């Protein structure tokens, strides 16, 4: 296999001398050259080339400039792209199973395109044109990193970045400008605690202890600073998750004083009457009452959100139980046919002359047709079962949400009533202020014009009331619409996933199974089937 693979690889390299992008032909040839025959039999079937099952591919010395056409290699574990002309890392983010990546001996100037490679353990960027380590934060499983013979010049910046990777055991930084810094080795050994190898040399315990003592103060300060930063990030993440849960529950405008602040922001003219003595007290009372009502809205919305999620989990459990039941029944009927097929093959091997070809073929085809019918019948039964589960689930969601909607409407109705009371009080206060314009506003002509007569006051209050009522109406509509839309969207997503996509895949799988078993019949009786 090794000799054949080397021959194929040489041919690929020869064909790729002028190539600058990865072609599909190059990809297939590389897979054939890289993998042993037993692995190829799984990937390269008679009907198609299963890219998604390729575990390893070698595309070195191919004059590749642009990395592309690798989207279908979703299960790739090892990828070799060394000794090419690659200038930019791209087209790899979908390879979430990748553990080994070799990009050495290329023309890469910037580390990028590694987002999503969360299982990457070994990365080689040896002999490129990289001047800074960056954009590798997703690669938390990194054990081996080679960035030797690049343009890394800032020792402190480089090593502080590498401290992020707690599982890193081997680093190669040789032949970078930073290696010429005084105390390079002790600095790296002190700050990268878990190293076994540095520049391909095993880390000596005595050297490590000496480095730790030499940089003890720096290490302590860094550790303390990093601990505080980690705590800050964790708190930030918790806050972000909390706010995200508020959005998912559609109550993100009902916590703290957000709704009240939205009303004040939408009503800039409110500052005109806020200058009147006594108004500030009423405004503070309004703010307090709004906070109480919003807290109740928040409780209603979040309670509904939790109950919807609980119902969703229960629904998925029921679906999985139903699927398992059908899978088991499908396995049983398929196993029965496989046993028949195996018995027939054994009979052919032991006593071929005693086998009646026509009778055996007819029996095989009859049982195959019965298998197909049984599997399709089970699939039809499954569709009906899932449909019933979906109807029950939707009915439960609407039953859960109906009380929430009714209580929310009542709460917003109370909010409007309180706003009406507030504006009645505000009108009286403004009418009283009209009689004391000189005392209250002096020469402030811009403010005085709103209080010259009763109509001016009514216009000011009406404008403010209308704006704030619109904000309240919009929030009520947003919340109630969001719940109903969530139910509709969820049911549509479930229908597509469980009914359309799953059914399509199941029928396709049954069809392929029938084709494969039909092909097996031709193998068992080649002469008879040819006739």
Short mmCIF file of C-alpha atoms in Angstrom, two decimals:
data_model
loop_
_atom_site.label_atom_id
_atom_site.label_comp_id
_atom_site.label_asym_id
_atom_site.label_seq_id
_atom_site.Cartn_x
_atom_site.Cartn_y
_atom_site.Cartn_z
CA UNK A 1 0.00 0.00 0.00
CA UNK A 2 2.83 2.37 0.88
CA UNK A 3 4.49 1.95 -2.55
CA UNK A 4 1.22 2.43 -4.41
CA UNK A 5 0.38 5.48 -2.29
CA UNK A 6 3.76 7.10 -2.98
CA UNK A 7 3.31 6.45 -6.71
CA UNK A 8 -0.13 8.06 -6.67
CA UNK A 9 1.13 10.98 -4.60
CA UNK A 10 3.99 11.60 -7.02
CA UNK A 11 1.45 11.66 -9.86
CA UNK A 12 -0.73 14.15 -7.97
CA UNK A 13 2.29 16.38 -7.32
CA UNK A 14 3.21 16.28 -11.00
CA UNK A 15 -0.34 17.14 -12.08
CA UNK A 16 -0.50 19.99 -9.54
CA UNK A 17 2.66 21.82 -10.58
CA UNK A 18 0.65 24.68 -12.07
CA UNK A 19 -2.38 24.46 -9.75
CA UNK A 20 -3.25 27.31 -7.41
CA UNK A 21 -6.60 26.01 -6.06
CA UNK A 22 -7.82 22.61 -4.91
CA UNK A 23 -9.93 20.89 -7.56
CA UNK A 24 -12.35 18.02 -6.99
CA UNK A 25 -10.21 15.71 -9.13
CA UNK A 26 -7.16 16.58 -7.04
CA UNK A 27 -9.17 15.94 -3.88
CA UNK A 28 -10.34 12.47 -4.94
CA UNK A 29 -6.85 11.47 -6.11
CA UNK A 30 -5.36 12.70 -2.83
CA UNK A 31 -7.83 10.63 -0.80
CA UNK A 32 -7.02 7.56 -2.89
CA UNK A 33 -3.31 8.17 -2.45
CA UNK A 34 -3.50 8.83 1.28
CA UNK A 35 -5.78 6.10 2.61
CA UNK A 36 -5.21 2.33 2.66
CA UNK A 37 -7.45 0.13 0.53
CA UNK A 38 -9.66 -1.09 3.39
CA UNK A 39 -10.57 2.50 4.32
CA UNK A 40 -11.23 3.42 0.69
CA UNK A 41 -13.78 0.63 0.38
CA UNK A 42 -15.95 2.42 2.95
CA UNK A 43 -15.58 5.86 1.35
CA UNK A 44 -15.66 5.08 -2.36
CA UNK A 45 -18.82 3.08 -3.08
CA UNK A 46 -20.09 2.06 -6.49
CA UNK A 47 -22.66 4.85 -6.43
CA UNK A 48 -20.90 7.81 -4.81
CA UNK A 49 -17.79 9.18 -3.13
CA UNK A 50 -18.53 9.71 0.58
CA UNK A 51 -16.44 12.79 1.39
CA UNK A 52 -18.00 13.07 4.84
CA UNK A 53 -16.30 9.80 5.89
CA UNK A 54 -12.74 10.81 4.91
CA UNK A 55 -10.61 10.94 8.11
CA UNK A 56 -7.24 12.03 6.70
CA UNK A 57 -5.93 13.70 3.57
CA UNK A 58 -2.50 14.77 2.37
CA UNK A 59 -2.24 17.72 -0.06
CA UNK A 60 1.40 18.74 0.30
CA UNK A 61 3.75 19.85 -2.52
CA UNK A 62 0.77 20.73 -4.73
CA UNK A 63 1.47 24.44 -5.38
CA UNK A 64 -1.85 25.27 -3.69
CA UNK A 65 -2.43 28.98 -3.17
CA UNK A 66 -6.09 29.01 -2.05
CA UNK A 67 -7.69 26.47 0.32
CA UNK A 68 -11.19 25.67 -0.92
CA UNK A 69 -13.56 22.83 -1.94
CA UNK A 70 -13.02 21.09 1.40
CA UNK A 71 -16.53 21.81 2.75
CA UNK A 72 -17.69 18.20 2.43
CA UNK A 73 -14.79 16.83 4.50
CA UNK A 74 -16.74 17.29 7.72
CA UNK A 75 -15.20 14.30 9.56
CA UNK A 76 -11.58 15.11 8.75
CA UNK A 77 -9.24 14.47 11.69
CA UNK A 78 -5.88 15.07 10.01
CA UNK A 79 -5.05 17.52 7.21
CA UNK A 80 -1.62 18.08 5.66
CA UNK A 81 -1.23 21.22 3.54
CA UNK A 82 2.48 21.79 4.06
CA UNK A 83 4.93 22.86 1.32
CA UNK A 84 2.47 24.82 -0.80
CA UNK A 85 2.02 28.50 -1.65
CA UNK A 86 -0.88 29.26 0.71
CA UNK A 87 -1.04 32.93 1.65
CA UNK A 88 -4.19 32.93 3.76
CA UNK A 89 -5.80 30.37 6.09
CA UNK A 90 -9.40 29.83 4.97
CA UNK A 91 -11.99 27.15 4.27
CA UNK A 92 -11.32 25.18 7.47
CA UNK A 93 -13.86 26.46 10.03
CA UNK A 94 -16.36 23.66 9.23
CA UNK A 95 -13.82 20.95 10.18
CA UNK A 96 -14.92 20.73 13.79
CA UNK A 97 -13.40 17.24 14.20
CA UNK A 98 -9.91 18.27 13.05
CA UNK A 99 -7.11 17.34 15.49
CA UNK A 100 -3.97 17.66 13.34
CA UNK A 101 -3.27 20.52 10.93
CA UNK A 102 0.01 21.04 9.09
CA UNK A 103 0.42 24.40 7.29
CA UNK A 104 4.20 24.56 7.46
CA UNK A 105 6.36 25.86 4.60
CA UNK A 106 3.80 28.25 3.12
CA UNK A 107 3.51 32.04 2.73
CA UNK A 108 1.03 32.77 5.53
CA UNK A 109 1.39 36.23 7.08
CA UNK A 110 -1.57 36.26 9.49
CA UNK A 111 -3.14 33.58 11.68
CA UNK A 112 -6.88 33.52 10.95
CA UNK A 113 -9.63 31.14 9.88
CA UNK A 114 -9.14 28.77 12.83
CA UNK A 115 -12.41 29.64 14.55
CA UNK A 116 -14.45 26.52 15.24
CA UNK A 117 -11.47 24.13 15.39
CA UNK A 118 -12.25 23.36 19.02
CA UNK A 119 -10.64 19.88 19.01
CA UNK A 120 -7.38 20.86 17.33
CA UNK A 121 -4.44 19.33 19.23
CA UNK A 122 -1.48 19.75 16.87
CA UNK A 123 -0.83 22.81 14.71
CA UNK A 124 2.25 23.44 12.61
CA UNK A 125 2.86 26.86 11.05
CA UNK A 126 6.60 26.34 10.76
CA UNK A 127 8.42 28.55 8.22
CA UNK A 128 5.80 31.10 7.24
CA UNK A 129 5.73 34.91 7.55
CA UNK A 130 3.77 35.29 10.79
CA UNK A 131 4.67 38.25 13.01
CA UNK A 132 2.07 37.88 15.78
CA UNK A 133 0.19 35.02 17.46
CA UNK A 134 -3.55 35.70 17.37
CA UNK A 135 -7.01 34.33 16.50
CA UNK A 136 -6.39 30.89 18.02
CA UNK A 137 -8.63 31.34 21.07
CA UNK A 138 -11.04 28.56 20.01
CA UNK A 139 -8.19 26.02 19.92
CA UNK A 140 -8.30 25.33 23.65
CA UNK A 141 -7.26 21.66 23.22
CA UNK A 142 -3.91 22.59 21.63
CA UNK A 143 -1.07 20.33 22.82
CA UNK A 144 1.62 20.90 20.17
CA UNK A 145 2.36 24.20 18.41
CA UNK A 146 5.15 24.84 15.94
CA UNK A 147 5.69 28.43 14.81
CA UNK A 148 9.44 28.28 14.26
CA UNK A 149 11.10 30.20 11.42
CA UNK A 150 8.56 33.01 11.32
CA UNK A 151 8.83 36.71 12.13
CA UNK A 152 7.81 36.69 15.79
CA UNK A 153 9.77 39.47 17.49
CA UNK A 154 7.84 40.44 20.64
CA UNK A 155 8.75 37.87 23.31
CA UNK A 156 6.44 39.20 26.04
CA UNK A 157 3.40 39.51 23.76
CA UNK A 158 3.94 36.04 22.28
CA UNK A 159 4.38 34.19 25.58
CA UNK A 160 1.52 35.99 27.31
CA UNK A 161 -0.74 34.87 24.48
CA UNK A 162 0.49 31.27 24.77
CA UNK A 163 -0.41 31.23 28.48
CA UNK A 164 -4.07 30.93 27.38
CA UNK A 165 -3.48 27.35 26.26
CA UNK A 166 -3.37 25.34 29.47
CA UNK A 167 -2.97 21.98 27.69
CA UNK A 168 0.04 23.08 25.62
CA UNK A 169 2.93 20.67 26.19
CA UNK A 170 5.28 21.36 23.28
CA UNK A 171 6.20 24.69 21.63
CA UNK A 172 8.62 25.34 18.81
CA UNK A 173 9.69 28.99 18.51
CA UNK A 174 13.17 28.44 17.13
CA UNK A 175 14.67 30.76 14.49
CA UNK A 176 12.33 33.66 15.33
CA UNK A 177 13.78 37.11 16.18
CA UNK A 178 12.42 36.81 19.74
CA UNK A 179 14.77 33.88 20.39
CA UNK A 180 17.64 36.39 20.45
CA UNK A 181 16.13 38.22 23.45
CA UNK A 182 18.25 37.92 26.65
CA UNK A 183 16.77 35.31 28.99
CA UNK A 184 14.50 33.93 26.25
CA UNK A 185 14.53 30.35 27.49
CA UNK A 186 14.02 31.08 31.20
CA UNK A 187 11.20 33.51 30.37
CA UNK A 188 9.35 30.90 28.31
CA UNK A 189 9.90 28.11 30.85
CA UNK A 190 8.76 30.29 33.74
CA UNK A 191 5.55 31.54 32.13
CA UNK A 192 4.53 28.37 30.28
CA UNK A 193 4.17 26.06 33.26
CA UNK A 194 3.03 22.85 31.58
CA UNK A 195 5.70 22.49 28.89
CA UNK A 196 7.43 19.16 28.30
CA UNK A 197 9.33 20.32 25.22
CA UNK A 198 10.65 23.70 24.08
CA UNK A 199 12.15 23.99 20.60
CA UNK A 200 12.18 20.17 20.38
CA UNK A 201 14.31 19.82 23.55
CA UNK A 202 12.90 18.15 26.64
CA UNK A 203 12.41 20.60 29.51
CA UNK A 204 14.96 20.02 32.28
CA UNK A 205 13.57 20.09 35.85
CA UNK A 206 16.53 22.10 37.16
CA UNK A 207 16.16 24.69 34.39
CA UNK A 208 12.44 24.94 35.10
CA UNK A 209 13.00 25.50 38.85
CA UNK A 210 15.64 28.14 38.12
CA UNK A 211 13.32 29.94 35.70
CA UNK A 212 10.47 29.91 38.24
CA UNK A 213 12.66 31.48 40.92
CA UNK A 214 14.04 34.10 38.54
CA UNK A 215 10.55 35.24 37.47
CA UNK A 216 8.64 34.50 40.70
CA UNK A 217 7.32 38.05 41.17
CA UNK A 218 6.25 38.35 37.54
CA UNK A 219 4.49 34.98 37.70
CA UNK A 220 2.64 35.94 40.88
CA UNK A 221 1.48 39.25 39.41
CA UNK A 222 0.40 37.57 36.18
CA UNK A 223 -1.45 34.79 37.99
CA UNK A 224 -3.29 37.30 40.18
CA UNK A 225 -4.17 39.49 37.21
CA UNK A 226 -5.33 36.51 35.14
CA UNK A 227 -7.49 35.22 37.99
CA UNK A 228 -9.22 38.60 38.27
CA UNK A 229 -9.68 38.73 34.50
CA UNK A 230 -11.08 35.20 34.47
CA UNK A 231 -13.52 36.14 37.22
CA UNK A 232 -14.55 39.26 35.30
CA UNK A 233 -15.11 37.22 32.12
CA UNK A 234 -17.15 34.63 34.01
CA UNK A 235 -19.32 37.35 35.51
CA UNK A 236 -19.70 38.97 32.10
CA UNK A 237 -20.69 35.62 30.62
CA UNK A 238 -23.25 35.07 33.37
CA UNK A 239 -24.69 38.53 32.75
CA UNK A 240 -24.84 37.92 29.01
CA UNK A 241 -26.53 34.55 29.53
CA UNK A 242 -29.00 36.15 31.92
CA UNK A 243 -29.87 38.92 29.45
CA UNK A 244 -30.13 36.37 26.65
CA UNK A 245 -32.60 34.35 28.72
CA UNK A 246 -34.62 37.55 29.23
CA UNK A 247 -34.74 38.05 25.47
CA UNK A 248 -35.78 34.43 24.90
CA UNK A 249 -38.57 34.92 27.44
CA UNK A 250 -39.51 38.25 25.76
CA UNK A 251 -39.21 40.07 29.12
CA UNK A 252 -36.04 42.03 28.34
CA UNK A 253 -37.99 45.33 28.57
CA UNK A 254 -39.63 44.43 31.89
CA UNK A 255 -36.63 44.31 34.22
CA UNK A 256 -35.15 47.25 36.12
CA UNK A 257 -36.61 50.57 34.87
CA UNK A 258 -36.23 49.90 31.15
CA UNK A 259 -39.90 50.44 30.21
CA UNK A 260 -40.11 53.66 32.26
CA UNK A 261 -36.89 54.94 30.68
CA UNK A 262 -38.28 54.11 27.23
CA UNK A 263 -41.36 56.22 28.01
CA UNK A 264 -39.30 59.18 29.19
CA UNK A 265 -37.02 58.95 26.17
CA UNK A 266 -40.01 58.89 23.82
CA UNK A 267 -41.46 61.97 25.53
CA UNK A 268 -38.79 64.72 25.52
CA UNK A 269 -41.42 67.37 26.35
CA UNK A 270 -41.94 65.79 29.78
CA UNK A 271 -38.97 67.83 31.01
CA UNK A 272 -41.14 70.97 30.58
CA UNK A 273 -43.58 70.08 33.35
CA UNK A 274 -40.99 68.28 35.47
CA UNK A 275 -39.76 71.71 36.58
CA UNK A 276 -43.07 72.38 38.36
CA UNK A 277 -42.84 71.93 42.15
CA UNK A 278 -44.54 68.71 43.29
CA UNK A 279 -44.36 67.01 39.87
CA UNK A 280 -41.09 65.26 40.68
CA UNK A 281 -42.78 63.52 43.61
CA UNK A 282 -45.61 62.25 41.38
CA UNK A 283 -43.11 61.19 38.72
CA UNK A 284 -41.14 59.18 41.27
CA UNK A 285 -44.37 57.51 42.41
CA UNK A 286 -45.13 56.67 38.76
CA UNK A 287 -41.67 55.18 38.35
CA UNK A 288 -42.14 53.04 41.47
CA UNK A 289 -45.57 51.84 40.38
CA UNK A 290 -44.27 51.05 36.88
CA UNK A 291 -41.44 49.03 38.42
CA UNK A 292 -43.94 46.96 40.44
CA UNK A 293 -46.14 46.26 37.42
CA UNK A 294 -43.11 45.43 35.23
CA UNK A 295 -41.87 43.03 37.91
CA UNK A 296 -45.19 41.20 37.69
CA UNK A 297 -44.98 41.16 33.87
CA UNK A 298 -41.42 39.83 34.15
CA UNK A 299 -42.57 37.05 36.51
CA UNK A 300 -45.43 36.06 34.21
CA UNK A 301 -43.23 36.03 31.11
CA UNK A 302 -40.34 34.12 32.66
CA UNK A 303 -42.65 31.58 34.25
CA UNK A 304 -44.25 30.99 30.85
CA UNK A 305 -40.80 30.68 29.26
CA UNK A 306 -39.73 28.00 31.76
CA UNK A 307 -42.96 26.05 31.32
CA UNK A 308 -42.63 26.18 27.52
CA UNK A 309 -39.09 24.83 27.78
CA UNK A 310 -40.18 22.05 30.13
CA UNK A 311 -42.93 21.09 27.71
CA UNK A 312 -40.42 21.10 24.84
CA UNK A 313 -38.09 18.75 26.73
CA UNK A 314 -40.97 16.39 27.51
CA UNK A 315 -42.06 16.45 23.87
CA UNK A 316 -38.56 15.59 22.63
CA UNK A 317 -38.41 12.67 25.10
CA UNK A 318 -41.70 11.31 23.76
CA UNK A 319 -40.49 11.68 20.18
CA UNK A 320 -37.21 9.90 20.94
CA UNK A 321 -39.08 7.08 22.67
CA UNK A 322 -41.34 6.70 19.63
CA UNK A 323 -38.35 6.74 17.27
CA UNK A 324 -36.55 4.11 19.35
CA UNK A 325 -39.61 1.88 19.21
CA UNK A 326 -39.81 2.11 15.40
CA UNK A 327 -36.04 1.65 15.06
CA UNK A 328 -36.25 -1.56 17.08
CA UNK A 329 -39.12 -2.92 14.98
CA UNK A 330 -37.26 -1.94 11.78
CA UNK A 331 -34.16 -3.68 13.08
CA UNK A 332 -36.14 -6.85 13.79
CA UNK A 333 -37.70 -7.12 10.30
CA UNK A 334 -34.38 -6.24 8.66
CA UNK A 335 -32.50 -8.77 10.79
CA UNK A 336 -34.98 -11.45 9.73
CA UNK A 337 -34.21 -10.75 6.07
CA UNK A 338 -30.44 -10.63 6.71
CA UNK A 339 -30.61 -14.05 8.38
CA UNK A 340 -32.43 -15.41 5.32
CA UNK A 341 -29.80 -13.84 3.03
CA UNK A 342 -26.92 -15.26 5.09
CA UNK A 343 -28.48 -18.72 5.07
CA UNK A 344 -28.86 -18.55 1.29
CA UNK A 345 -25.22 -17.47 0.87
CA UNK A 346 -24.08 -20.34 3.11
CA UNK A 347 -26.16 -22.75 1.05
CA UNK A 348 -24.60 -21.48 -2.18
CA UNK A 349 -21.07 -21.79 -0.78
CA UNK A 350 -21.56 -25.33 0.54
CA UNK A 351 -23.72 -26.87 -2.19
CA UNK A 352 -24.06 -24.59 -5.18
CA UNK A 353 -25.20 -27.36 -7.56
CA UNK A 354 -28.07 -28.23 -5.24
CA UNK A 355 -29.45 -24.69 -5.28
CA UNK A 356 -32.40 -23.95 -7.56
CA UNK A 357 -31.46 -20.54 -8.97
CA UNK A 358 -34.90 -19.45 -10.16
CA UNK A 359 -36.64 -20.59 -7.00
CA UNK A 360 -34.02 -18.97 -4.75
CA UNK A 361 -34.11 -15.71 -6.72
CA UNK A 362 -37.91 -15.61 -6.58
CA UNK A 363 -37.86 -16.27 -2.84
CA UNK A 364 -35.18 -13.61 -2.30
CA UNK A 365 -37.06 -10.99 -4.32
CA UNK A 366 -40.31 -11.82 -2.53
CA UNK A 367 -38.73 -11.42 0.90
CA UNK A 368 -36.97 -8.23 -0.22
CA UNK A 369 -40.26 -6.76 -1.40
CA UNK A 370 -41.88 -7.81 1.90
CA UNK A 371 -39.04 -6.10 3.78
CA UNK A 372 -39.52 -2.88 1.81
CA UNK A 373 -43.27 -2.98 2.43
CA UNK A 374 -42.77 -3.59 6.16
CA UNK A 375 -40.25 -0.75 6.51
CA UNK A 376 -42.44 1.72 4.60
CA UNK A 377 -45.44 0.68 6.70
CA UNK A 378 -43.45 1.33 9.88
CA UNK A 379 -42.42 4.72 8.50
CA UNK A 380 -46.05 5.61 7.74
CA UNK A 381 -47.03 4.54 11.26
CA UNK A 382 -44.22 6.68 12.67
CA UNK A 383 -45.46 9.73 10.74
CA UNK A 384 -48.92 9.30 12.29
CA UNK A 385 -47.43 8.89 15.77
CA UNK A 386 -45.28 12.00 15.46
CA UNK A 387 -48.21 13.96 14.05
CA UNK A 388 -50.25 13.10 17.16
CA UNK A 389 -47.37 14.12 19.42
CA UNK A 390 -47.03 17.43 17.57
CA UNK A 391 -50.75 18.19 17.95
CA UNK A 392 -50.63 17.42 21.67
CA UNK A 393 -47.50 19.54 22.06
CA UNK A 394 -49.01 22.56 20.30
CA UNK A 395 -52.22 22.24 22.30
CA UNK A 396 -50.23 22.13 25.55
CA UNK A 397 -48.18 25.18 24.55
CA UNK A 398 -51.31 27.21 23.85
CA UNK A 399 -52.94 26.06 27.09
CA UNK A 400 -49.81 27.10 28.99
CA UNK A 401 -49.69 30.50 27.27
CA UNK A 402 -53.38 31.44 27.46
CA UNK A 403 -53.37 32.34 31.20
CA UNK A 404 -50.12 34.27 30.73
CA UNK A 405 -51.63 36.26 27.87
CA UNK A 406 -54.79 37.03 29.87
CA UNK A 407 -52.86 38.10 32.98
CA UNK A 408 -50.51 40.20 30.85
CA UNK A 409 -53.42 41.99 29.21
CA UNK A 410 -54.90 42.67 32.64
CA UNK A 411 -51.57 44.01 33.90
CA UNK A 412 -51.20 46.37 30.94
CA UNK A 413 -54.80 47.51 31.45
CA UNK A 414 -53.95 48.42 35.05
CA UNK A 415 -50.87 50.24 33.80
CA UNK A 416 -53.01 52.37 31.49
CA UNK A 417 -55.44 53.15 34.31
CA UNK A 418 -52.61 54.30 36.53
CA UNK A 419 -51.22 56.43 33.70
CA UNK A 420 -54.65 58.09 33.33
CA UNK A 421 -54.64 58.90 37.05
CA UNK A 422 -51.14 60.30 36.75
CA UNK A 423 -52.08 62.57 33.85
CA UNK A 424 -55.18 63.81 35.68
CA UNK A 425 -52.99 64.82 38.61
CA UNK A 426 -50.46 66.31 36.20
CA UNK A 427 -53.15 68.45 34.55
CA UNK A 428 -54.23 69.84 37.94
CA UNK A 429 -50.62 70.60 38.87
CA UNK A 430 -49.99 72.37 35.57
CA UNK A 431 -53.22 74.39 35.92
CA UNK A 432 -52.08 75.51 39.36
CA UNK A 433 -48.66 76.41 37.94
CA UNK A 434 -50.29 78.60 35.27
CA UNK A 435 -51.33 81.01 38.00
CA UNK A 436 -47.71 81.35 39.20
CA UNK A 437 -45.80 81.70 35.92
CA UNK A 438 -43.67 84.65 37.04
CA UNK A 439 -42.64 82.92 40.24
CA UNK A 440 -41.95 79.54 38.63
CA UNK A 441 -40.44 80.37 35.23
CA UNK A 442 -39.41 84.04 35.33
CA UNK A 443 -38.18 85.10 31.89
CA UNK A 444 -38.11 81.53 30.48
CA UNK A 445 -40.29 82.31 27.45
CA UNK A 446 -39.88 78.84 25.88
CA UNK A 447 -41.40 77.18 28.95
CA UNK A 448 -44.00 79.89 29.74
CA UNK A 449 -45.68 79.50 26.33
CA UNK A 450 -46.90 76.00 27.31
CA UNK A 451 -48.77 77.40 30.33
CA UNK A 452 -50.33 80.62 28.98
CA UNK A 453 -53.86 79.13 28.97
CA UNK A 454 -55.75 75.94 29.69
CA UNK A 455 -55.71 74.79 26.05
CA UNK A 456 -51.90 75.00 25.94
CA UNK A 457 -51.67 72.87 29.07
CA UNK A 458 -54.14 70.32 27.71
CA UNK A 459 -52.18 70.10 24.43
CA UNK A 460 -48.92 69.54 26.33
CA UNK A 461 -50.40 66.85 28.59
CA UNK A 462 -52.29 65.16 25.71
CA UNK A 463 -49.14 64.96 23.63
CA UNK A 464 -47.20 63.40 26.50
CA UNK A 465 -50.05 60.99 27.31
CA UNK A 466 -50.40 59.87 23.68
CA UNK A 467 -46.67 59.18 23.32
CA UNK A 468 -46.48 57.13 26.52
CA UNK A 469 -49.66 55.19 25.78
CA UNK A 470 -48.20 54.27 22.40
CA UNK A 471 -45.09 52.91 24.15
CA UNK A 472 -47.27 50.81 26.48
CA UNK A 473 -49.42 49.55 23.59
CA UNK A 474 -46.33 48.64 21.58
CA UNK A 475 -44.82 46.69 24.49
CA UNK A 476 -48.03 44.77 25.10
CA UNK A 477 -48.31 43.93 21.41
CA UNK A 478 -44.61 42.95 21.24
CA UNK A 479 -44.88 40.54 24.16
CA UNK A 480 -48.15 38.87 23.14
CA UNK A 481 -47.13 38.61 19.48
CA UNK A 482 -43.74 37.14 20.44
CA UNK A 483 -45.32 34.29 22.42
CA UNK A 484 -47.71 33.36 19.59
CA UNK A 485 -44.97 33.66 16.96
CA UNK A 486 -42.66 31.49 19.07
CA UNK A 487 -45.27 28.74 19.16
CA UNK A 488 -45.87 29.00 15.39
CA UNK A 489 -42.14 29.07 14.60
CA UNK A 490 -41.40 26.17 16.95
CA UNK A 491 -44.12 24.02 15.42
CA UNK A 492 -42.92 24.85 11.91
CA UNK A 493 -39.32 23.94 12.81
CA UNK A 494 -40.47 20.66 14.37
CA UNK A 495 -42.62 19.85 11.35
CA UNK A 496 -39.71 20.41 8.95
CA UNK A 497 -37.24 18.47 11.12
CA UNK A 498 -39.39 15.50 12.10
CA UNK A 499 -41.85 15.23 9.23
CA UNK A 500 -40.19 16.50 6.08
CA UNK A 501 -36.41 16.12 6.56
CA UNK A 502 -36.52 12.96 8.68
CA UNK A 503 -39.09 11.26 6.44
CA UNK A 504 -37.10 12.15 3.32
CA UNK A 505 -33.93 10.67 4.81
CA UNK A 506 -35.75 7.56 6.03
CA UNK A 507 -37.31 6.84 2.62
CA UNK A 508 -33.96 7.47 0.92
CA UNK A 509 -32.26 5.09 3.35
CA UNK A 510 -34.86 2.39 2.65
CA UNK A 511 -34.43 2.91 -1.11
CA UNK A 512 -30.64 2.61 -0.86
CA UNK A 513 -30.97 -0.48 1.30
CA UNK A 514 -33.21 -2.12 -1.31
CA UNK A 515 -30.73 -1.22 -4.06
CA UNK A 516 -27.82 -2.69 -2.09
CA UNK A 517 -29.68 -5.92 -1.40
CA UNK A 518 -30.70 -6.11 -5.06
CA UNK A 519 -27.04 -5.70 -6.02
CA UNK A 520 -26.17 -8.49 -3.57
CA UNK A 521 -28.57 -10.80 -5.40
CA UNK A 522 -26.67 -10.22 -8.65
CA UNK A 523 -23.44 -11.14 -6.87
CA UNK A 524 -24.92 -14.39 -5.53
CA UNK A 525 -26.37 -15.48 -8.89
CA UNK A 526 -24.24 -13.68 -11.53
CA UNK A 527 -24.96 -16.03 -14.44
CA UNK A 528 -28.69 -16.35 -13.85
CA UNK A 529 -29.18 -12.60 -13.32
CA UNK A 530 -27.28 -11.83 -16.55
CA UNK A 531 -29.64 -14.05 -18.50
#
